[in-house]
Every structure is written in structure tokens, then in C-alpha cells.
PDB file of C-alpha atoms in Angstrom:
ATOM      1  CA  UNK A   9     144.791-172.569-139.024  1.00  0.00           C
ATOM      2  CA  UNK A  10     144.048-176.145-139.882  1.00  0.00           C
ATOM      3  CA  UNK A  11     140.544-177.224-140.714  1.00  0.00           C
ATOM      4  CA  UNK A  12     139.112-180.467-139.457  1.00  0.00           C
ATOM      5  CA  UNK A  13     135.949-182.424-139.083  1.00  0.00           C
ATOM      6  CA  UNK A  14     133.420-181.609-136.447  1.00  0.00           C
ATOM      7  CA  UNK A  15     131.933-183.951-133.854  1.00  0.00           C
ATOM      8  CA  UNK A  16     128.418-182.682-133.028  1.00  0.00           C
ATOM      9  CA  UNK A  17     128.644-184.156-129.539  1.00  0.00           C
ATOM     10  CA  UNK A  18     131.868-182.421-128.611  1.00  0.00           C
ATOM     11  CA  UNK A  19     131.170-178.766-129.495  1.00  0.00           C
ATOM     12  CA  UNK A  20     134.769-178.635-130.746  1.00  0.00           C
ATOM     13  CA  UNK A  21     136.603-179.544-133.950  1.00  0.00           C
ATOM     14  CA  UNK A  22     138.354-182.913-133.836  1.00  0.00           C
ATOM     15  CA  UNK A  23     141.453-181.987-135.830  1.00  0.00           C
ATOM     16  CA  UNK A  24     143.371-178.739-135.996  1.00  0.00           C
ATOM     17  CA  UNK A  25     141.962-177.779-132.612  1.00  0.00           C
ATOM     18  CA  UNK A  26     144.249-175.537-130.600  1.00  0.00           C
ATOM     19  CA  UNK A  27     144.914-177.119-127.184  1.00  0.00           C
ATOM     20  CA  UNK A  28     144.764-173.721-125.475  1.00  0.00           C
ATOM     21  CA  UNK A  29     140.966-173.782-126.017  1.00  0.00           C
ATOM     22  CA  UNK A  30     140.458-177.326-124.644  1.00  0.00           C
ATOM     23  CA  UNK A  31     139.302-176.159-121.165  1.00  0.00           C
ATOM     24  CA  UNK A  32     136.769-173.847-122.824  1.00  0.00           C
ATOM     25  CA  UNK A  33     135.264-176.686-124.874  1.00  0.00           C
ATOM     26  CA  UNK A  34     135.381-179.052-121.881  1.00  0.00           C
ATOM     27  CA  UNK A  35     133.352-176.479-119.963  1.00  0.00           C
ATOM     28  CA  UNK A  36     130.763-176.225-122.746  1.00  0.00           C
ATOM     29  CA  UNK A  37     130.308-180.006-122.668  1.00  0.00           C
ATOM     30  CA  UNK A  38     129.782-179.731-118.891  1.00  0.00           C
ATOM     31  CA  UNK A  39     127.278-176.886-119.261  1.00  0.00           C
ATOM     32  CA  UNK A  40     129.671-174.172-118.059  1.00  0.00           C
ATOM     33  CA  UNK A  41     131.048-171.102-119.792  1.00  0.00           C
ATOM     34  CA  UNK A  42     134.718-170.443-119.068  1.00  0.00           C
ATOM     35  CA  UNK A  43     137.136-167.616-119.834  1.00  0.00           C
ATOM     36  CA  UNK A  44     140.759-167.122-118.916  1.00  0.00           C
ATOM     37  CA  UNK A  45     141.863-165.321-115.747  1.00  0.00           C
ATOM     38  CA  UNK A  46     145.317-163.854-115.108  1.00  0.00           C
ATOM     39  CA  UNK A  47     146.354-164.477-111.505  1.00  0.00           C
ATOM     40  CA  UNK A  48     149.091-161.835-111.821  1.00  0.00           C
ATOM     41  CA  UNK A  49     147.109-158.763-112.923  1.00  0.00           C
ATOM     42  CA  UNK A  50     143.717-160.152-111.862  1.00  0.00           C
ATOM     43  CA  UNK A  51     141.801-159.644-115.087  1.00  0.00           C
ATOM     44  CA  UNK A  52     139.844-161.842-117.463  1.00  0.00           C
ATOM     45  CA  UNK A  53     140.768-162.275-121.106  1.00  0.00           C
ATOM     46  CA  UNK A  54     139.225-163.706-124.243  1.00  0.00           C
ATOM     47  CA  UNK A  55     140.040-165.256-126.655  1.00  0.00           C
ATOM     48  CA  UNK A  56     142.264-167.806-124.967  1.00  0.00           C
ATOM     49  CA  UNK A  57     146.018-167.262-125.157  1.00  0.00           C
ATOM     50  CA  UNK A  58     149.077-168.732-123.489  1.00  0.00           C
ATOM     51  CA  UNK A  59     150.077-165.351-121.994  1.00  0.00           C
ATOM     52  CA  UNK A  60     148.137-162.450-120.506  1.00  0.00           C
ATOM     53  CA  UNK A  61     147.442-159.601-122.913  1.00  0.00           C
ATOM     54  CA  UNK A  62     147.554-157.115-120.025  1.00  0.00           C
ATOM     55  CA  UNK A  63     150.776-157.931-118.143  1.00  0.00           C
ATOM     56  CA  UNK A  64     152.320-160.564-120.457  1.00  0.00           C
ATOM     57  CA  UNK A  65     152.426-162.949-117.500  1.00  0.00           C
ATOM     58  CA  UNK A  66     152.025-166.691-117.780  1.00  0.00           C
ATOM     59  CA  UNK A  67     149.868-167.141-114.670  1.00  0.00           C
ATOM     60  CA  UNK A  68     146.829-167.922-116.790  1.00  0.00           C
ATOM     61  CA  UNK A  69     144.010-169.991-115.306  1.00  0.00           C
ATOM     62  CA  UNK A  70     140.493-170.875-116.399  1.00  0.00           C
ATOM     63  CA  UNK A  71     137.530-169.433-114.530  1.00  0.00           C
ATOM     64  CA  UNK A  72     133.863-170.342-114.751  1.00  0.00           C
ATOM     65  CA  UNK A  73     131.560-167.470-115.645  1.00  0.00           C
ATOM     66  CA  UNK A  74     129.057-167.696-112.791  1.00  0.00           C
ATOM     67  CA  UNK A  75     126.473-165.433-114.422  1.00  0.00           C
ATOM     68  CA  UNK A  76     126.985-165.600-118.196  1.00  0.00           C
ATOM     69  CA  UNK A  77     125.090-162.421-119.015  1.00  0.00           C
ATOM     70  CA  UNK A  78     126.318-159.757-121.369  1.00  0.00           C
ATOM     71  CA  UNK A  79     125.211-157.006-123.689  1.00  0.00           C
ATOM     72  CA  UNK A  80     125.125-157.206-127.467  1.00  0.00           C
ATOM     73  CA  UNK A  81     127.889-155.040-128.909  1.00  0.00           C
ATOM     74  CA  UNK A  82     127.350-155.953-132.575  1.00  0.00           C
ATOM     75  CA  UNK A  83     125.985-158.733-134.762  1.00  0.00           C
ATOM     76  CA  UNK A  84     125.594-160.014-138.300  1.00  0.00           C
ATOM     77  CA  UNK A  85     123.099-162.448-139.798  1.00  0.00           C
ATOM     78  CA  UNK A  86     124.362-165.520-141.638  1.00  0.00           C
ATOM     79  CA  UNK A  87     121.909-166.644-144.305  1.00  0.00           C
ATOM     80  CA  UNK A  88     124.055-169.303-146.014  1.00  0.00           C
ATOM     81  CA  UNK A  89     126.539-171.467-144.114  1.00  0.00           C
ATOM     82  CA  UNK A  90     127.067-174.249-146.648  1.00  0.00           C
ATOM     83  CA  UNK A  91     129.819-176.676-145.725  1.00  0.00           C
ATOM     84  CA  UNK A  92     130.044-175.582-142.084  1.00  0.00           C
ATOM     85  CA  UNK A  93     128.847-177.229-138.865  1.00  0.00           C
ATOM     86  CA  UNK A  94     126.233-174.451-138.644  1.00  0.00           C
ATOM     87  CA  UNK A  95     124.638-174.981-142.091  1.00  0.00           C
ATOM     88  CA  UNK A  96     121.454-176.481-140.630  1.00  0.00           C
ATOM     89  CA  UNK A  97     121.053-173.481-138.315  1.00  0.00           C
ATOM     90  CA  UNK A  98     120.847-170.815-141.049  1.00  0.00           C
ATOM     91  CA  UNK A  99     119.660-168.149-140.900  1.00  0.00           C
ATOM     92  CA  UNK A 100     121.212-167.290-137.545  1.00  0.00           C
ATOM     93  CA  UNK A 101     123.098-164.402-136.025  1.00  0.00           C
ATOM     94  CA  UNK A 102     126.665-164.224-134.827  1.00  0.00           C
ATOM     95  CA  UNK A 103     126.684-161.613-132.092  1.00  0.00           C
ATOM     96  CA  UNK A 104     129.583-160.045-130.258  1.00  0.00           C
ATOM     97  CA  UNK A 105     128.529-160.106-126.596  1.00  0.00           C
ATOM     98  CA  UNK A 106     130.418-158.299-123.838  1.00  0.00           C
ATOM     99  CA  UNK A 107     130.173-160.230-120.579  1.00  0.00           C
ATOM    100  CA  UNK A 108     129.118-157.822-117.832  1.00  0.00           C
ATOM    101  CA  UNK A 109     131.302-159.004-114.958  1.00  0.00           C
ATOM    102  CA  UNK A 110     134.317-160.291-116.883  1.00  0.00           C
ATOM    103  CA  UNK A 111     134.466-157.353-119.319  1.00  0.00           C
ATOM    104  CA  UNK A 112     135.455-159.538-122.267  1.00  0.00           C
ATOM    105  CA  UNK A 113     133.743-159.822-125.638  1.00  0.00           C
ATOM    106  CA  UNK A 114     133.009-163.171-127.207  1.00  0.00           C
ATOM    107  CA  UNK A 115     131.151-164.387-130.259  1.00  0.00           C
ATOM    108  CA  UNK A 116     127.729-165.866-129.635  1.00  0.00           C
ATOM    109  CA  UNK A 117     125.506-168.005-131.847  1.00  0.00           C
ATOM    110  CA  UNK A 118     121.963-166.564-131.701  1.00  0.00           C
ATOM    111  CA  UNK A 119     119.332-168.680-133.500  1.00  0.00           C
ATOM    112  CA  UNK A 120     116.724-165.888-133.455  1.00  0.00           C
ATOM    113  CA  UNK A 121     118.341-162.866-135.140  1.00  0.00           C
ATOM    114  CA  UNK A 122     115.092-160.872-135.006  1.00  0.00           C
ATOM    115  CA  UNK A 123     115.443-160.597-131.203  1.00  0.00           C
ATOM    116  CA  UNK A 124     118.753-158.719-131.351  1.00  0.00           C
ATOM    117  CA  UNK A 125     119.423-155.050-130.793  1.00  0.00           C
ATOM    118  CA  UNK A 126     122.548-153.163-129.780  1.00  0.00           C
ATOM    119  CA  UNK A 127     122.791-153.154-125.994  1.00  0.00           C
ATOM    120  CA  UNK A 128     120.294-155.991-125.524  1.00  0.00           C
ATOM    121  CA  UNK A 129     121.157-158.294-122.643  1.00  0.00           C
ATOM    122  CA  UNK A 130     121.878-161.890-123.638  1.00  0.00           C
ATOM    123  CA  UNK A 131     122.809-165.145-121.933  1.00  0.00           C
ATOM    124  CA  UNK A 132     124.102-168.529-123.011  1.00  0.00           C
ATOM    125  CA  UNK A 133     121.477-171.271-123.169  1.00  0.00           C
ATOM    126  CA  UNK A 134     122.927-174.741-122.658  1.00  0.00           C
ATOM    127  CA  UNK A 135     119.417-176.264-122.826  1.00  0.00           C
ATOM    128  CA  UNK A 136     118.814-175.131-126.416  1.00  0.00           C
ATOM    129  CA  UNK A 137     121.790-176.334-128.456  1.00  0.00           C
ATOM    130  CA  UNK A 138     122.110-175.441-132.105  1.00  0.00           C
ATOM    131  CA  UNK A 139     121.738-178.088-134.804  1.00  0.00           C
ATOM    132  CA  UNK A 140     125.544-178.310-134.728  1.00  0.00           C
ATOM    133  CA  UNK A 141     125.563-179.145-131.009  1.00  0.00           C
ATOM    134  CA  UNK A 142     126.950-175.804-129.835  1.00  0.00           C
ATOM    135  CA  UNK A 143     125.161-173.905-127.075  1.00  0.00           C
ATOM    136  CA  UNK A 144     123.136-170.980-128.300  1.00  0.00           C
ATOM    137  CA  UNK A 145     122.627-167.554-126.796  1.00  0.00           C
ATOM    138  CA  UNK A 146     119.291-165.857-126.270  1.00  0.00           C
ATOM    139  CA  UNK A 147     118.219-162.299-125.639  1.00  0.00           C
ATOM    140  CA  UNK A 148     116.861-161.554-122.170  1.00  0.00           C
ATOM    141  CA  UNK A 149     113.693-159.522-122.452  1.00  0.00           C
ATOM    142  CA  UNK A 150     112.994-156.812-119.909  1.00  0.00           C
ATOM    143  CA  UNK A 151     109.565-157.580-118.362  1.00  0.00           C
ATOM    144  CA  UNK A 152     108.912-153.832-118.032  1.00  0.00           C
ATOM    145  CA  UNK A 153     109.231-153.312-121.793  1.00  0.00           C
ATOM    146  CA  UNK A 154     106.739-156.018-122.668  1.00  0.00           C
TER     147      UNK A 154
END
């Protein structure tokens, strides 16, 4: 993996960026979350790959996630991120969120680690970007629980 500089406006590294992820980052810039979809076996996959992990087919397309809501599977808190695009965001959490409809897990940047719990529902928030320019995720609070 090649490292490169980061353009805060692009939400993607400039150099060493794998072209297979380009549609994902294009979607983020447009305010849309995208994951891959296999037209052959009709399942979503993440992270992006050139072939389907289920059927090994090459009929891979990109699909918008219409309702980007998932549940927190796991997380860790980053207290020091020196030398990374996220340094100004510390402390923050990196959560593994399983999207409900797509049944894929993806990493999520959560600026408020104290809101996390296993199983909590979370959504991407394009209106509250991180200091690095990436969209953040936030926990959805159940009105019944206060």
C-alpha cells in the first residue's frame, strides 16, 4: 500500500489511491454512501474488490445506500493520531458498523465516542464532516430511552 498526501476537499488520498474505490469516494463528495453490488449473485459487498467474494463473478456494480443506517458491531477510541489526516479530530472513535439492509460492515469515524455502545444504531452524517473533511457517523438515539 502506497501512502500519499491527503486533500481535505476530496475525502480521498491523492496518491496511492486504489482506483477500485474511486466510485465510493465520488459518492462521498456527492453526499451519497455507496457499496458494491454483484449483479450475478445479487448481494452487496464491502470493502470494494474487482470480483465478488460470494460467487467470484465480475459483474460488480456500485449501488447507493438509500438508508445508511447500521448497528455498531465494535469500536475503538483513537486518542493520538499524529501525522494522519484525522489528527485534529482526536479523540474520536473508529466503529465497525453493519449496514442493516446491505448486510456489510464498514468502518465509521465517530467524533463522539461517549455515545457508542454495542448494537447502537448509527448513520452517516454528511452535514457534519470531520476536521479532515470525511463524513462522520452519529449514533441514533431511541426517543423511548430518553
